[in-house]
Amino acid sequence: MSSRPFSLPWPLPALLTWTLAWACLLLLGRVLPWWLALGMACAISTAASLWGHSWWRRAMIAAGFPLSFGVMWVSQSAWGLPAWGWLLPLGLLLLVYPLNAWRDAPVFPTPANALRGLADIVKLPEQALVLDAGCGLGDGLKALRTELPQARLHGLEWSWALAIACALRCRWARVRRGDIWLADWSGYQLVYLFQRPESMGRAAVKAATEMQPGSWLVSLDFALPGVLPTACLEGNSRHKVWIYSMPLQQ
């Protein structure tokens, strides 16, 4: 249970904070110098960043308003764009990273050597099906290909833009657009995740419910809560690789 007095689903905390900061700037700007109103609006967005459940969410809450103000100021002063011009980069962000995907991990690439040694622990048959659930731009697929060259690699990504970019970068993999939580994991001998801590309980339930005995779940950085790992790779980078054999052990 969260220790916060109340909690809202992401990205509502960010959207509400940005709206409040803009309202503060517009209202206070009528009675105060513009720089003082701007400073107070920035202070509001910074204070509200404590609403975020992780560092990257706190950064997005705090930086959203000043970034939008900066883009608007540049668009008006340098390029003569209308005041709503700051919505253009926001629209591009939503195209690349749609709202549904905000509840999962941000787009952080898997380091090239993070999975080194995985093949020494996970023994897969020839042509085993391996899924990168939330493949982003394809860095996880590339790391999996290095370790498991005989596997048939699949990638699943919610963002159309990222899925297309991943398919172009990883032509040897089957990449499609879809929701990793609605997809069926039962046909895969290994599922790879690079999510966030809040997602790992859901991942544990899905793996325990759908994945077959003898298959594997591999998670970069974040362990499954209340589950004993089969192994943990360390030393390849600052990341840990948590490895679980099905069925999961409590």
JSON list of C-alpha atoms in Angstrom, two decimals:
[
{"chain": "A", "resi": 1, "resn": "MET", "atom": "CA", "xyz": [0.00, 0.00, 0.00]},
{"chain": "A", "resi": 2, "resn": "SER", "atom": "CA", "xyz": [1.26, 3.47, -0.84]},
{"chain": "A", "resi": 3, "resn": "SER", "atom": "CA", "xyz": [2.31, 5.77, 2.00]},
{"chain": "A", "resi": 4, "resn": "ARG", "atom": "CA", "xyz": [0.97, 8.78, 0.09]},
{"chain": "A", "resi": 5, "resn": "PRO", "atom": "CA", "xyz": [-2.36, 10.24, 1.29]},
{"chain": "A", "resi": 6, "resn": "PHE", "atom": "CA", "xyz": [-3.85, 9.69, -2.15]},
{"chain": "A", "resi": 7, "resn": "SER", "atom": "CA", "xyz": [-2.68, 8.43, -5.48]},
{"chain": "A", "resi": 8, "resn": "LEU", "atom": "CA", "xyz": [-3.76, 8.95, -9.07]},
{"chain": "A", "resi": 9, "resn": "PRO", "atom": "CA", "xyz": [-2.98, 6.79, -12.11]},
{"chain": "A", "resi": 10, "resn": "TRP", "atom": "CA", "xyz": [-0.10, 7.98, -14.25]},
{"chain": "A", "resi": 11, "resn": "PRO", "atom": "CA", "xyz": [0.11, 10.36, -16.13]},
{"chain": "A", "resi": 12, "resn": "LEU", "atom": "CA", "xyz": [-2.63, 12.34, -14.31]},
{"chain": "A", "resi": 13, "resn": "PRO", "atom": "CA", "xyz": [-0.20, 13.73, -11.67]},
{"chain": "A", "resi": 14, "resn": "ALA", "atom": "CA", "xyz": [1.98, 15.20, -14.43]},
{"chain": "A", "resi": 15, "resn": "LEU", "atom": "CA", "xyz": [-0.94, 16.62, -16.43]},
{"chain": "A", "resi": 16, "resn": "LEU", "atom": "CA", "xyz": [-2.55, 18.18, -13.34]},
{"chain": "A", "resi": 17, "resn": "THR", "atom": "CA", "xyz": [0.75, 19.69, -12.23]},
{"chain": "A", "resi": 18, "resn": "TRP", "atom": "CA", "xyz": [1.46, 21.23, -15.63]},
{"chain": "A", "resi": 19, "resn": "THR", "atom": "CA", "xyz": [-2.08, 22.64, -15.79]},
{"chain": "A", "resi": 20, "resn": "LEU", "atom": "CA", "xyz": [-1.79, 24.11, -12.29]},
{"chain": "A", "resi": 21, "resn": "ALA", "atom": "CA", "xyz": [1.59, 25.68, -13.06]},
{"chain": "A", "resi": 22, "resn": "TRP", "atom": "CA", "xyz": [0.26, 27.32, -16.24]},
{"chain": "A", "resi": 23, "resn": "ALA", "atom": "CA", "xyz": [-2.81, 28.59, -14.39]},
{"chain": "A", "resi": 24, "resn": "CYS", "atom": "CA", "xyz": [-0.54, 30.04, -11.71]},
{"chain": "A", "resi": 25, "resn": "LEU", "atom": "CA", "xyz": [1.60, 31.81, -14.31]},
{"chain": "A", "resi": 26, "resn": "LEU", "atom": "CA", "xyz": [-1.39, 33.28, -16.15]},
{"chain": "A", "resi": 27, "resn": "LEU", "atom": "CA", "xyz": [-3.18, 34.46, -12.99]},
{"chain": "A", "resi": 28, "resn": "LEU", "atom": "CA", "xyz": [-0.20, 35.76, -11.03]},
{"chain": "A", "resi": 29, "resn": "GLY", "atom": "CA", "xyz": [1.24, 37.36, -14.17]},
{"chain": "A", "resi": 30, "resn": "ARG", "atom": "CA", "xyz": [-1.59, 39.89, -14.02]},
{"chain": "A", "resi": 31, "resn": "VAL", "atom": "CA", "xyz": [-0.55, 41.24, -10.60]},
{"chain": "A", "resi": 32, "resn": "LEU", "atom": "CA", "xyz": [3.16, 40.34, -10.30]},
{"chain": "A", "resi": 33, "resn": "PRO", "atom": "CA", "xyz": [6.24, 40.83, -12.47]},
{"chain": "A", "resi": 34, "resn": "TRP", "atom": "CA", "xyz": [6.39, 38.07, -15.08]},
{"chain": "A", "resi": 35, "resn": "TRP", "atom": "CA", "xyz": [9.66, 36.66, -13.73]},
{"chain": "A", "resi": 36, "resn": "LEU", "atom": "CA", "xyz": [8.23, 36.33, -10.22]},
{"chain": "A", "resi": 37, "resn": "ALA", "atom": "CA", "xyz": [5.08, 34.64, -11.52]},
{"chain": "A", "resi": 38, "resn": "LEU", "atom": "CA", "xyz": [7.25, 32.29, -13.59]},
{"chain": "A", "resi": 39, "resn": "GLY", "atom": "CA", "xyz": [9.39, 31.45, -10.56]},
{"chain": "A", "resi": 40, "resn": "MET", "atom": "CA", "xyz": [6.34, 30.65, -8.45]},
{"chain": "A", "resi": 41, "resn": "ALA", "atom": "CA", "xyz": [4.89, 28.45, -11.20]},
{"chain": "A", "resi": 42, "resn": "CYS", "atom": "CA", "xyz": [8.21, 26.57, -11.46]},
{"chain": "A", "resi": 43, "resn": "ALA", "atom": "CA", "xyz": [8.26, 26.19, -7.67]},
{"chain": "A", "resi": 44, "resn": "ILE", "atom": "CA", "xyz": [4.80, 24.61, -7.81]},
{"chain": "A", "resi": 45, "resn": "SER", "atom": "CA", "xyz": [5.87, 22.08, -10.45]},
{"chain": "A", "resi": 46, "resn": "THR", "atom": "CA", "xyz": [9.04, 21.26, -8.50]},
{"chain": "A", "resi": 47, "resn": "ALA", "atom": "CA", "xyz": [7.16, 20.75, -5.23]},
{"chain": "A", "resi": 48, "resn": "ALA", "atom": "CA", "xyz": [4.55, 18.61, -6.96]},
{"chain": "A", "resi": 49, "resn": "SER", "atom": "CA", "xyz": [7.27, 16.33, -8.33]},
{"chain": "A", "resi": 50, "resn": "LEU", "atom": "CA", "xyz": [7.21, 14.57, -4.95]},
{"chain": "A", "resi": 51, "resn": "TRP", "atom": "CA", "xyz": [3.93, 13.14, -6.22]},
{"chain": "A", "resi": 52, "resn": "GLY", "atom": "CA", "xyz": [5.89, 10.87, -8.55]},
{"chain": "A", "resi": 53, "resn": "HIS", "atom": "CA", "xyz": [6.50, 7.26, -7.56]},
{"chain": "A", "resi": 54, "resn": "SER", "atom": "CA", "xyz": [9.90, 7.03, -9.28]},
{"chain": "A", "resi": 55, "resn": "TRP", "atom": "CA", "xyz": [12.75, 9.37, -10.20]},
{"chain": "A", "resi": 56, "resn": "TRP", "atom": "CA", "xyz": [11.85, 9.53, -13.90]},
{"chain": "A", "resi": 57, "resn": "ARG", "atom": "CA", "xyz": [8.23, 10.42, -13.08]},
{"chain": "A", "resi": 58, "resn": "ARG", "atom": "CA", "xyz": [9.37, 13.09, -10.65]},
{"chain": "A", "resi": 59, "resn": "ALA", "atom": "CA", "xyz": [11.64, 14.49, -13.34]},
{"chain": "A", "resi": 60, "resn": "MET", "atom": "CA", "xyz": [8.79, 14.61, -15.86]},
{"chain": "A", "resi": 61, "resn": "ILE", "atom": "CA", "xyz": [6.46, 16.35, -13.39]},
{"chain": "A", "resi": 62, "resn": "ALA", "atom": "CA", "xyz": [9.07, 18.94, -12.45]},
{"chain": "A", "resi": 63, "resn": "ALA", "atom": "CA", "xyz": [10.42, 19.61, -15.95]},
{"chain": "A", "resi": 64, "resn": "GLY", "atom": "CA", "xyz": [7.18, 19.60, -17.95]},
{"chain": "A", "resi": 65, "resn": "PHE", "atom": "CA", "xyz": [6.09, 23.17, -17.21]},
{"chain": "A", "resi": 66, "resn": "PRO", "atom": "CA", "xyz": [9.47, 24.96, -17.61]},
{"chain": "A", "resi": 67, "resn": "LEU", "atom": "CA", "xyz": [10.16, 23.01, -20.81]},
{"chain": "A", "resi": 68, "resn": "SER", "atom": "CA", "xyz": [6.77, 23.91, -22.27]},
{"chain": "A", "resi": 69, "resn": "PHE", "atom": "CA", "xyz": [7.30, 27.57, -21.30]},
{"chain": "A", "resi": 70, "resn": "GLY", "atom": "CA", "xyz": [10.75, 27.57, -22.90]},
{"chain": "A", "resi": 71, "resn": "VAL", "atom": "CA", "xyz": [9.46, 26.01, -26.12]},
{"chain": "A", "resi": 72, "resn": "MET", "atom": "CA", "xyz": [6.61, 28.53, -26.25]},
{"chain": "A", "resi": 73, "resn": "TRP", "atom": "CA", "xyz": [8.95, 31.47, -25.64]},
{"chain": "A", "resi": 74, "resn": "VAL", "atom": "CA", "xyz": [11.39, 30.33, -28.35]},
{"chain": "A", "resi": 75, "resn": "SER", "atom": "CA", "xyz": [8.59, 29.55, -30.81]},
{"chain": "A", "resi": 76, "resn": "GLN", "atom": "CA", "xyz": [7.13, 33.03, -30.39]},
{"chain": "A", "resi": 77, "resn": "SER", "atom": "CA", "xyz": [10.30, 35.09, -30.22]},
{"chain": "A", "resi": 78, "resn": "ALA", "atom": "CA", "xyz": [12.50, 33.26, -32.74]},
{"chain": "A", "resi": 79, "resn": "TRP", "atom": "CA", "xyz": [10.10, 31.61, -35.17]},
{"chain": "A", "resi": 80, "resn": "GLY", "atom": "CA", "xyz": [6.92, 33.61, -34.80]},
{"chain": "A", "resi": 81, "resn": "LEU", "atom": "CA", "xyz": [4.82, 30.53, -34.04]},
{"chain": "A", "resi": 82, "resn": "PRO", "atom": "CA", "xyz": [1.51, 30.94, -32.18]},
{"chain": "A", "resi": 83, "resn": "ALA", "atom": "CA", "xyz": [1.30, 30.52, -28.41]},
{"chain": "A", "resi": 84, "resn": "TRP", "atom": "CA", "xyz": [0.03, 26.95, -28.78]},
{"chain": "A", "resi": 85, "resn": "GLY", "atom": "CA", "xyz": [3.21, 26.00, -30.64]},
{"chain": "A", "resi": 86, "resn": "TRP", "atom": "CA", "xyz": [4.56, 24.22, -27.54]},
{"chain": "A", "resi": 87, "resn": "LEU", "atom": "CA", "xyz": [1.86, 21.58, -28.11]},
{"chain": "A", "resi": 88, "resn": "LEU", "atom": "CA", "xyz": [3.67, 20.38, -31.24]},
{"chain": "A", "resi": 89, "resn": "PRO", "atom": "CA", "xyz": [6.54, 18.63, -29.40]},
{"chain": "A", "resi": 90, "resn": "LEU", "atom": "CA", "xyz": [3.99, 17.28, -26.92]},
{"chain": "A", "resi": 91, "resn": "GLY", "atom": "CA", "xyz": [2.05, 15.77, -29.81]},
{"chain": "A", "resi": 92, "resn": "LEU", "atom": "CA", "xyz": [5.25, 14.20, -31.15]},
{"chain": "A", "resi": 93, "resn": "LEU", "atom": "CA", "xyz": [5.98, 12.76, -27.69]},
{"chain": "A", "resi": 94, "resn": "LEU", "atom": "CA", "xyz": [2.49, 11.23, -27.52]},
{"chain": "A", "resi": 95, "resn": "LEU", "atom": "CA", "xyz": [2.98, 9.70, -30.97]},
{"chain": "A", "resi": 96, "resn": "VAL", "atom": "CA", "xyz": [6.24, 8.04, -29.91]},
{"chain": "A", "resi": 97, "resn": "TYR", "atom": "CA", "xyz": [5.16, 7.25, -26.36]},
{"chain": "A", "resi": 98, "resn": "PRO", "atom": "CA", "xyz": [1.33, 6.97, -26.13]},
{"chain": "A", "resi": 99, "resn": "LEU", "atom": "CA", "xyz": [-0.50, 7.42, -22.84]},
{"chain": "A", "resi": 100, "resn": "ASN", "atom": "CA", "xyz": [-1.09, 3.68, -22.34]},
{"chain": "A", "resi": 101, "resn": "ALA", "atom": "CA", "xyz": [2.67, 3.09, -22.39]},
{"chain": "A", "resi": 102, "resn": "TRP", "atom": "CA", "xyz": [3.29, 5.67, -19.64]},
{"chain": "A", "resi": 103, "resn": "ARG", "atom": "CA", "xyz": [2.10, 3.12, -17.09]},
{"chain": "A", "resi": 104, "resn": "ASP", "atom": "CA", "xyz": [5.00, 0.87, -18.07]},
{"chain": "A", "resi": 105, "resn": "ALA", "atom": "CA", "xyz": [8.68, 1.70, -18.26]},
{"chain": "A", "resi": 106, "resn": "PRO", "atom": "CA", "xyz": [10.08, 4.71, -20.09]},
{"chain": "A", "resi": 107, "resn": "VAL", "atom": "CA", "xyz": [12.24, 4.11, -23.16]},
{"chain": "A", "resi": 108, "resn": "PHE", "atom": "CA", "xyz": [15.55, 3.06, -21.61]},
{"chain": "A", "resi": 109, "resn": "PRO", "atom": "CA", "xyz": [17.76, 0.87, -23.83]},
{"chain": "A", "resi": 110, "resn": "THR", "atom": "CA", "xyz": [19.24, -2.40, -22.63]},
{"chain": "A", "resi": 111, "resn": "PRO", "atom": "CA", "xyz": [23.04, -1.97, -22.39]},
{"chain": "A", "resi": 112, "resn": "ALA", "atom": "CA", "xyz": [24.91, -4.03, -24.98]},
{"chain": "A", "resi": 113, "resn": "ASN", "atom": "CA", "xyz": [26.69, -6.31, -22.47]},
{"chain": "A", "resi": 114, "resn": "ALA", "atom": "CA", "xyz": [24.04, -6.42, -19.75]},
{"chain": "A", "resi": 115, "resn": "LEU", "atom": "CA", "xyz": [22.91, -9.97, -20.62]},
{"chain": "A", "resi": 116, "resn": "ARG", "atom": "CA", "xyz": [26.39, -11.46, -21.02]},
{"chain": "A", "resi": 117, "resn": "GLY", "atom": "CA", "xyz": [26.48, -14.91, -19.42]},
{"chain": "A", "resi": 118, "resn": "LEU", "atom": "CA", "xyz": [22.76, -15.55, -19.83]},
{"chain": "A", "resi": 119, "resn": "ALA", "atom": "CA", "xyz": [23.34, -18.51, -22.15]},
{"chain": "A", "resi": 120, "resn": "ASP", "atom": "CA", "xyz": [25.49, -20.21, -19.48]},
{"chain": "A", "resi": 121, "resn": "ILE", "atom": "CA", "xyz": [22.48, -20.34, -17.14]},
{"chain": "A", "resi": 122, "resn": "VAL", "atom": "CA", "xyz": [19.49, -20.56, -19.46]},
{"chain": "A", "resi": 123, "resn": "LYS", "atom": "CA", "xyz": [19.62, -23.65, -21.66]},
{"chain": "A", "resi": 124, "resn": "LEU", "atom": "CA", "xyz": [17.18, -23.35, -24.54]},
{"chain": "A", "resi": 125, "resn": "PRO", "atom": "CA", "xyz": [16.48, -25.78, -27.38]},
{"chain": "A", "resi": 126, "resn": "GLU", "atom": "CA", "xyz": [17.27, -24.86, -30.97]},
{"chain": "A", "resi": 127, "resn": "GLN", "atom": "CA", "xyz": [14.83, -22.37, -32.45]},
{"chain": "A", "resi": 128, "resn": "ALA", "atom": "CA", "xyz": [13.29, -21.61, -29.06]},
{"chain": "A", "resi": 129, "resn": "LEU", "atom": "CA", "xyz": [10.81, -18.73, -29.06]},
{"chain": "A", "resi": 130, "resn": "VAL", "atom": "CA", "xyz": [12.04, -15.73, -27.06]},
{"chain": "A", "resi": 131, "resn": "LEU", "atom": "CA", "xyz": [9.99, -12.58, -26.41]},
{"chain": "A", "resi": 132, "resn": "ASP", "atom": "CA", "xyz": [11.28, -9.12, -25.58]},
{"chain": "A", "resi": 133, "resn": "ALA", "atom": "CA", "xyz": [8.16, -7.72, -23.90]},
{"chain": "A", "resi": 134, "resn": "GLY", "atom": "CA", "xyz": [8.34, -3.96, -24.42]},
{"chain": "A", "resi": 135, "resn": "CYS", "atom": "CA", "xyz": [11.15, -3.98, -26.97]},
{"chain": "A", "resi": 136, "resn": "GLY", "atom": "CA", "xyz": [11.38, -0.21, -27.51]},
{"chain": "A", "resi": 137, "resn": "LEU", "atom": "CA", "xyz": [13.99, 0.56, -30.14]},
{"chain": "A", "resi": 138, "resn": "GLY", "atom": "CA", "xyz": [15.38, -2.99, -30.16]},
{"chain": "A", "resi": 139, "resn": "ASP", "atom": "CA", "xyz": [18.43, -2.82, -27.89]},
{"chain": "A", "resi": 140, "resn": "GLY", "atom": "CA", "xyz": [17.11, -5.70, -25.78]},
{"chain": "A", "resi": 141, "resn": "LEU", "atom": "CA", "xyz": [16.58, -7.80, -28.89]},
{"chain": "A", "resi": 142, "resn": "LYS", "atom": "CA", "xyz": [20.16, -7.13, -29.98]},
{"chain": "A", "resi": 143, "resn": "ALA", "atom": "CA", "xyz": [21.49, -8.16, -26.57]},
{"chain": "A", "resi": 144, "resn": "LEU", "atom": "CA", "xyz": [19.36, -11.32, -26.66]},
{"chain": "A", "resi": 145, "resn": "ARG", "atom": "CA", "xyz": [20.59, -12.15, -30.17]},
{"chain": "A", "resi": 146, "resn": "THR", "atom": "CA", "xyz": [24.20, -11.92, -28.99]},
{"chain": "A", "resi": 147, "resn": "GLU", "atom": "CA", "xyz": [23.56, -14.36, -26.15]},
{"chain": "A", "resi": 148, "resn": "LEU", "atom": "CA", "xyz": [20.99, -16.62, -27.83]},
{"chain": "A", "resi": 149, "resn": "PRO", "atom": "CA", "xyz": [21.87, -16.65, -31.55]},
{"chain": "A", "resi": 150, "resn": "GLN", "atom": "CA", "xyz": [19.89, -19.86, -32.24]},
{"chain": "A", "resi": 151, "resn": "ALA", "atom": "CA", "xyz": [16.65, -18.52, -30.76]},
{"chain": "A", "resi": 152, "resn": "ARG", "atom": "CA", "xyz": [13.72, -17.12, -32.73]},
{"chain": "A", "resi": 153, "resn": "LEU", "atom": "CA", "xyz": [13.33, -13.62, -31.36]},
{"chain": "A", "resi": 154, "resn": "HIS", "atom": "CA", "xyz": [10.04, -11.76, -31.12]},
{"chain": "A", "resi": 155, "resn": "GLY", "atom": "CA", "xyz": [9.52, -8.17, -29.98]},
{"chain": "A", "resi": 156, "resn": "LEU", "atom": "CA", "xyz": [6.33, -6.59, -28.67]},
{"chain": "A", "resi": 157, "resn": "GLU", "atom": "CA", "xyz": [5.92, -2.82, -28.30]},
{"chain": "A", "resi": 158, "resn": "TRP", "atom": "CA", "xyz": [2.85, -0.66, -27.66]},
{"chain": "A", "resi": 159, "resn": "SER", "atom": "CA", "xyz": [4.10, 2.47, -29.46]},
{"chain": "A", "resi": 160, "resn": "TRP", "atom": "CA", "xyz": [3.60, 2.33, -33.23]},
{"chain": "A", "resi": 161, "resn": "ALA", "atom": "CA", "xyz": [6.57, 4.62, -33.83]},
{"chain": "A", "resi": 162, "resn": "LEU", "atom": "CA", "xyz": [8.93, 2.58, -31.64]},
{"chain": "A", "resi": 163, "resn": "ALA", "atom": "CA", "xyz": [7.66, -0.71, -33.05]},
{"chain": "A", "resi": 164, "resn": "ILE", "atom": "CA", "xyz": [8.37, 0.45, -36.61]},
{"chain": "A", "resi": 165, "resn": "ALA", "atom": "CA", "xyz": [11.83, 1.74, -35.65]},
{"chain": "A", "resi": 166, "resn": "CYS", "atom": "CA", "xyz": [12.60, -1.53, -33.85]},
{"chain": "A", "resi": 167, "resn": "ALA", "atom": "CA", "xyz": [11.47, -3.61, -36.84]},
{"chain": "A", "resi": 168, "resn": "LEU", "atom": "CA", "xyz": [13.79, -1.61, -39.10]},
{"chain": "A", "resi": 169, "resn": "ARG", "atom": "CA", "xyz": [16.74, -2.01, -36.72]},
{"chain": "A", "resi": 170, "resn": "CYS", "atom": "CA", "xyz": [16.10, -5.71, -36.02]},
{"chain": "A", "resi": 171, "resn": "ARG", "atom": "CA", "xyz": [15.03, -7.19, -39.34]},
{"chain": "A", "resi": 172, "resn": "TRP", "atom": "CA", "xyz": [16.01, -10.65, -38.15]},
{"chain": "A", "resi": 173, "resn": "ALA", "atom": "CA", "xyz": [13.35, -10.52, -35.39]},
{"chain": "A", "resi": 174, "resn": "ARG", "atom": "CA", "xyz": [9.58, -10.57, -35.62]},
{"chain": "A", "resi": 175, "resn": "VAL", "atom": "CA", "xyz": [8.44, -7.25, -34.16]},
{"chain": "A", "resi": 176, "resn": "ARG", "atom": "CA", "xyz": [4.81, -6.30, -33.77]},
{"chain": "A", "resi": 177, "resn": "ARG", "atom": "CA", "xyz": [2.77, -3.67, -32.02]},
{"chain": "A", "resi": 178, "resn": "GLY", "atom": "CA", "xyz": [0.73, -4.83, -29.03]},
{"chain": "A", "resi": 179, "resn": "ASP", "atom": "CA", "xyz": [0.10, -4.73, -25.29]},
{"chain": "A", "resi": 180, "resn": "ILE", "atom": "CA", "xyz": [2.54, -6.92, -23.39]},
{"chain": "A", "resi": 181, "resn": "TRP", "atom": "CA", "xyz": [-0.01, -7.50, -20.64]},
{"chain": "A", "resi": 182, "resn": "LEU", "atom": "CA", "xyz": [-2.71, -8.74, -23.03]},
{"chain": "A", "resi": 183, "resn": "ALA", "atom": "CA", "xyz": [-0.36, -10.88, -25.12]},
{"chain": "A", "resi": 184, "resn": "ASP", "atom": "CA", "xyz": [-0.16, -14.62, -24.43]},
{"chain": "A", "resi": 185, "resn": "TRP", "atom": "CA", "xyz": [3.23, -15.62, -22.97]},
{"chain": "A", "resi": 186, "resn": "SER", "atom": "CA", "xyz": [2.49, -19.34, -22.91]},
{"chain": "A", "resi": 187, "resn": "GLY", "atom": "CA", "xyz": [4.22, -20.12, -26.23]},
{"chain": "A", "resi": 188, "resn": "TYR", "atom": "CA", "xyz": [7.59, -18.61, -25.30]},
{"chain": "A", "resi": 189, "resn": "GLN", "atom": "CA", "xyz": [10.52, -20.46, -23.77]},
{"chain": "A", "resi": 190, "resn": "LEU", "atom": "CA", "xyz": [11.91, -17.16, -22.46]},
{"chain": "A", "resi": 191, "resn": "VAL", "atom": "CA", "xyz": [10.37, -13.74, -21.81]},
{"chain": "A", "resi": 192, "resn": "TYR", "atom": "CA", "xyz": [12.66, -10.76, -21.26]},
{"chain": "A", "resi": 193, "resn": "LEU", "atom": "CA", "xyz": [11.53, -7.62, -19.40]},
{"chain": "A", "resi": 194, "resn": "PHE", "atom": "CA", "xyz": [13.04, -4.22, -18.67]},
{"chain": "A", "resi": 195, "resn": "GLN", "atom": "CA", "xyz": [10.11, -2.62, -16.89]},
{"chain": "A", "resi": 196, "resn": "ARG", "atom": "CA", "xyz": [9.80, -0.72, -13.61]},
{"chain": "A", "resi": 197, "resn": "PRO", "atom": "CA", "xyz": [9.41, -1.86, -9.98]},
{"chain": "A", "resi": 198, "resn": "GLU", "atom": "CA", "xyz": [5.64, -1.27, -9.89]},
{"chain": "A", "resi": 199, "resn": "SER", "atom": "CA", "xyz": [5.15, -3.62, -12.86]},
{"chain": "A", "resi": 200, "resn": "MET", "atom": "CA", "xyz": [6.97, -6.61, -11.44]},
{"chain": "A", "resi": 201, "resn": "GLY", "atom": "CA", "xyz": [4.14, -7.94, -9.29]},
{"chain": "A", "resi": 202, "resn": "ARG", "atom": "CA", "xyz": [1.92, -7.99, -12.37]},
{"chain": "A", "resi": 203, "resn": "ALA", "atom": "CA", "xyz": [4.69, -9.69, -14.32]},
{"chain": "A", "resi": 204, "resn": "ALA", "atom": "CA", "xyz": [5.02, -12.39, -11.65]},
{"chain": "A", "resi": 205, "resn": "VAL", "atom": "CA", "xyz": [1.30, -13.17, -11.76]},
{"chain": "A", "resi": 206, "resn": "LYS", "atom": "CA", "xyz": [1.27, -13.28, -15.56]},
{"chain": "A", "resi": 207, "resn": "ALA", "atom": "CA", "xyz": [4.34, -15.51, -15.75]},
{"chain": "A", "resi": 208, "resn": "ALA", "atom": "CA", "xyz": [3.03, -17.90, -13.09]},
{"chain": "A", "resi": 209, "resn": "THR", "atom": "CA", "xyz": [-0.35, -18.09, -14.81]},
{"chain": "A", "resi": 210, "resn": "GLU", "atom": "CA", "xyz": [0.72, -18.42, -18.45]},
{"chain": "A", "resi": 211, "resn": "MET", "atom": "CA", "xyz": [4.30, -19.63, -18.82]},
{"chain": "A", "resi": 212, "resn": "GLN", "atom": "CA", "xyz": [5.07, -23.34, -19.09]},
{"chain": "A", "resi": 213, "resn": "PRO", "atom": "CA", "xyz": [7.27, -25.36, -16.69]},
{"chain": "A", "resi": 214, "resn": "GLY", "atom": "CA", "xyz": [10.89, -25.21, -17.84]},
{"chain": "A", "resi": 215, "resn": "SER", "atom": "CA", "xyz": [10.53, -21.79, -19.46]},
{"chain": "A", "resi": 216, "resn": "TRP", "atom": "CA", "xyz": [12.32, -18.68, -18.20]},
{"chain": "A", "resi": 217, "resn": "LEU", "atom": "CA", "xyz": [11.54, -15.11, -17.19]},
{"chain": "A", "resi": 218, "resn": "VAL", "atom": "CA", "xyz": [14.48, -12.68, -17.31]},
{"chain": "A", "resi": 219, "resn": "SER", "atom": "CA", "xyz": [14.25, -9.19, -15.84]},
{"chain": "A", "resi": 220, "resn": "LEU", "atom": "CA", "xyz": [16.81, -6.41, -16.05]},
{"chain": "A", "resi": 221, "resn": "ASP", "atom": "CA", "xyz": [17.28, -4.44, -12.81]},
{"chain": "A", "resi": 222, "resn": "PHE", "atom": "CA", "xyz": [14.03, -5.31, -11.04]},
{"chain": "A", "resi": 223, "resn": "ALA", "atom": "CA", "xyz": [13.28, -8.53, -9.17]},
{"chain": "A", "resi": 224, "resn": "LEU", "atom": "CA", "xyz": [9.91, -10.24, -8.88]},
{"chain": "A", "resi": 225, "resn": "PRO", "atom": "CA", "xyz": [8.48, -9.46, -5.42]},
{"chain": "A", "resi": 226, "resn": "GLY", "atom": "CA", "xyz": [8.31, -12.43, -3.08]},
{"chain": "A", "resi": 227, "resn": "VAL", "atom": "CA", "xyz": [9.88, -14.82, -5.61]},
{"chain": "A", "resi": 228, "resn": "LEU", "atom": "CA", "xyz": [13.23, -16.63, -5.30]},
{"chain": "A", "resi": 229, "resn": "PRO", "atom": "CA", "xyz": [15.41, -16.13, -8.39]},
{"chain": "A", "resi": 230, "resn": "THR", "atom": "CA", "xyz": [17.11, -19.08, -10.01]},
{"chain": "A", "resi": 231, "resn": "ALA", "atom": "CA", "xyz": [20.17, -16.91, -10.65]},
{"chain": "A", "resi": 232, "resn": "CYS", "atom": "CA", "xyz": [21.31, -13.30, -10.78]},
{"chain": "A", "resi": 233, "resn": "LEU", "atom": "CA", "xyz": [23.91, -11.95, -13.19]},
{"chain": "A", "resi": 234, "resn": "GLU", "atom": "CA", "xyz": [26.09, -9.13, -11.88]},
{"chain": "A", "resi": 235, "resn": "GLY", "atom": "CA", "xyz": [29.24, -7.38, -13.00]},
{"chain": "A", "resi": 236, "resn": "ASN", "atom": "CA", "xyz": [28.49, -6.86, -16.70]},
{"chain": "A", "resi": 237, "resn": "SER", "atom": "CA", "xyz": [27.33, -3.30, -16.05]},
{"chain": "A", "resi": 238, "resn": "ARG", "atom": "CA", "xyz": [25.70, -1.39, -13.24]},
{"chain": "A", "resi": 239, "resn": "HIS", "atom": "CA", "xyz": [22.58, -3.47, -13.91]},
{"chain": "A", "resi": 240, "resn": "LYS", "atom": "CA", "xyz": [21.53, -6.78, -12.38]},
{"chain": "A", "resi": 241, "resn": "VAL", "atom": "CA", "xyz": [19.82, -9.50, -14.39]},
{"chain": "A", "resi": 242, "resn": "TRP", "atom": "CA", "xyz": [17.25, -11.53, -12.44]},
{"chain": "A", "resi": 243, "resn": "ILE", "atom": "CA", "xyz": [16.59, -15.00, -13.88]},
{"chain": "A", "resi": 244, "resn": "TYR", "atom": "CA", "xyz": [13.59, -17.15, -12.97]},
{"chain": "A", "resi": 245, "resn": "SER", "atom": "CA", "xyz": [12.76, -20.70, -14.02]},
{"chain": "A", "resi": 246, "resn": "MET", "atom": "CA", "xyz": [9.13, -21.76, -14.23]},
{"chain": "A", "resi": 247, "resn": "PRO", "atom": "CA", "xyz": [7.33, -22.62, -12.05]},
{"chain": "A", "resi": 248, "resn": "LEU", "atom": "CA", "xyz": [8.23, -19.71, -9.81]},
{"chain": "A", "resi": 249, "resn": "GLN", "atom": "CA", "xyz": [9.53, -20.47, -6.32]},
{"chain": "A", "resi": 250, "resn": "GLN", "atom": "CA", "xyz": [8.18, -18.50, -3.38]}
]
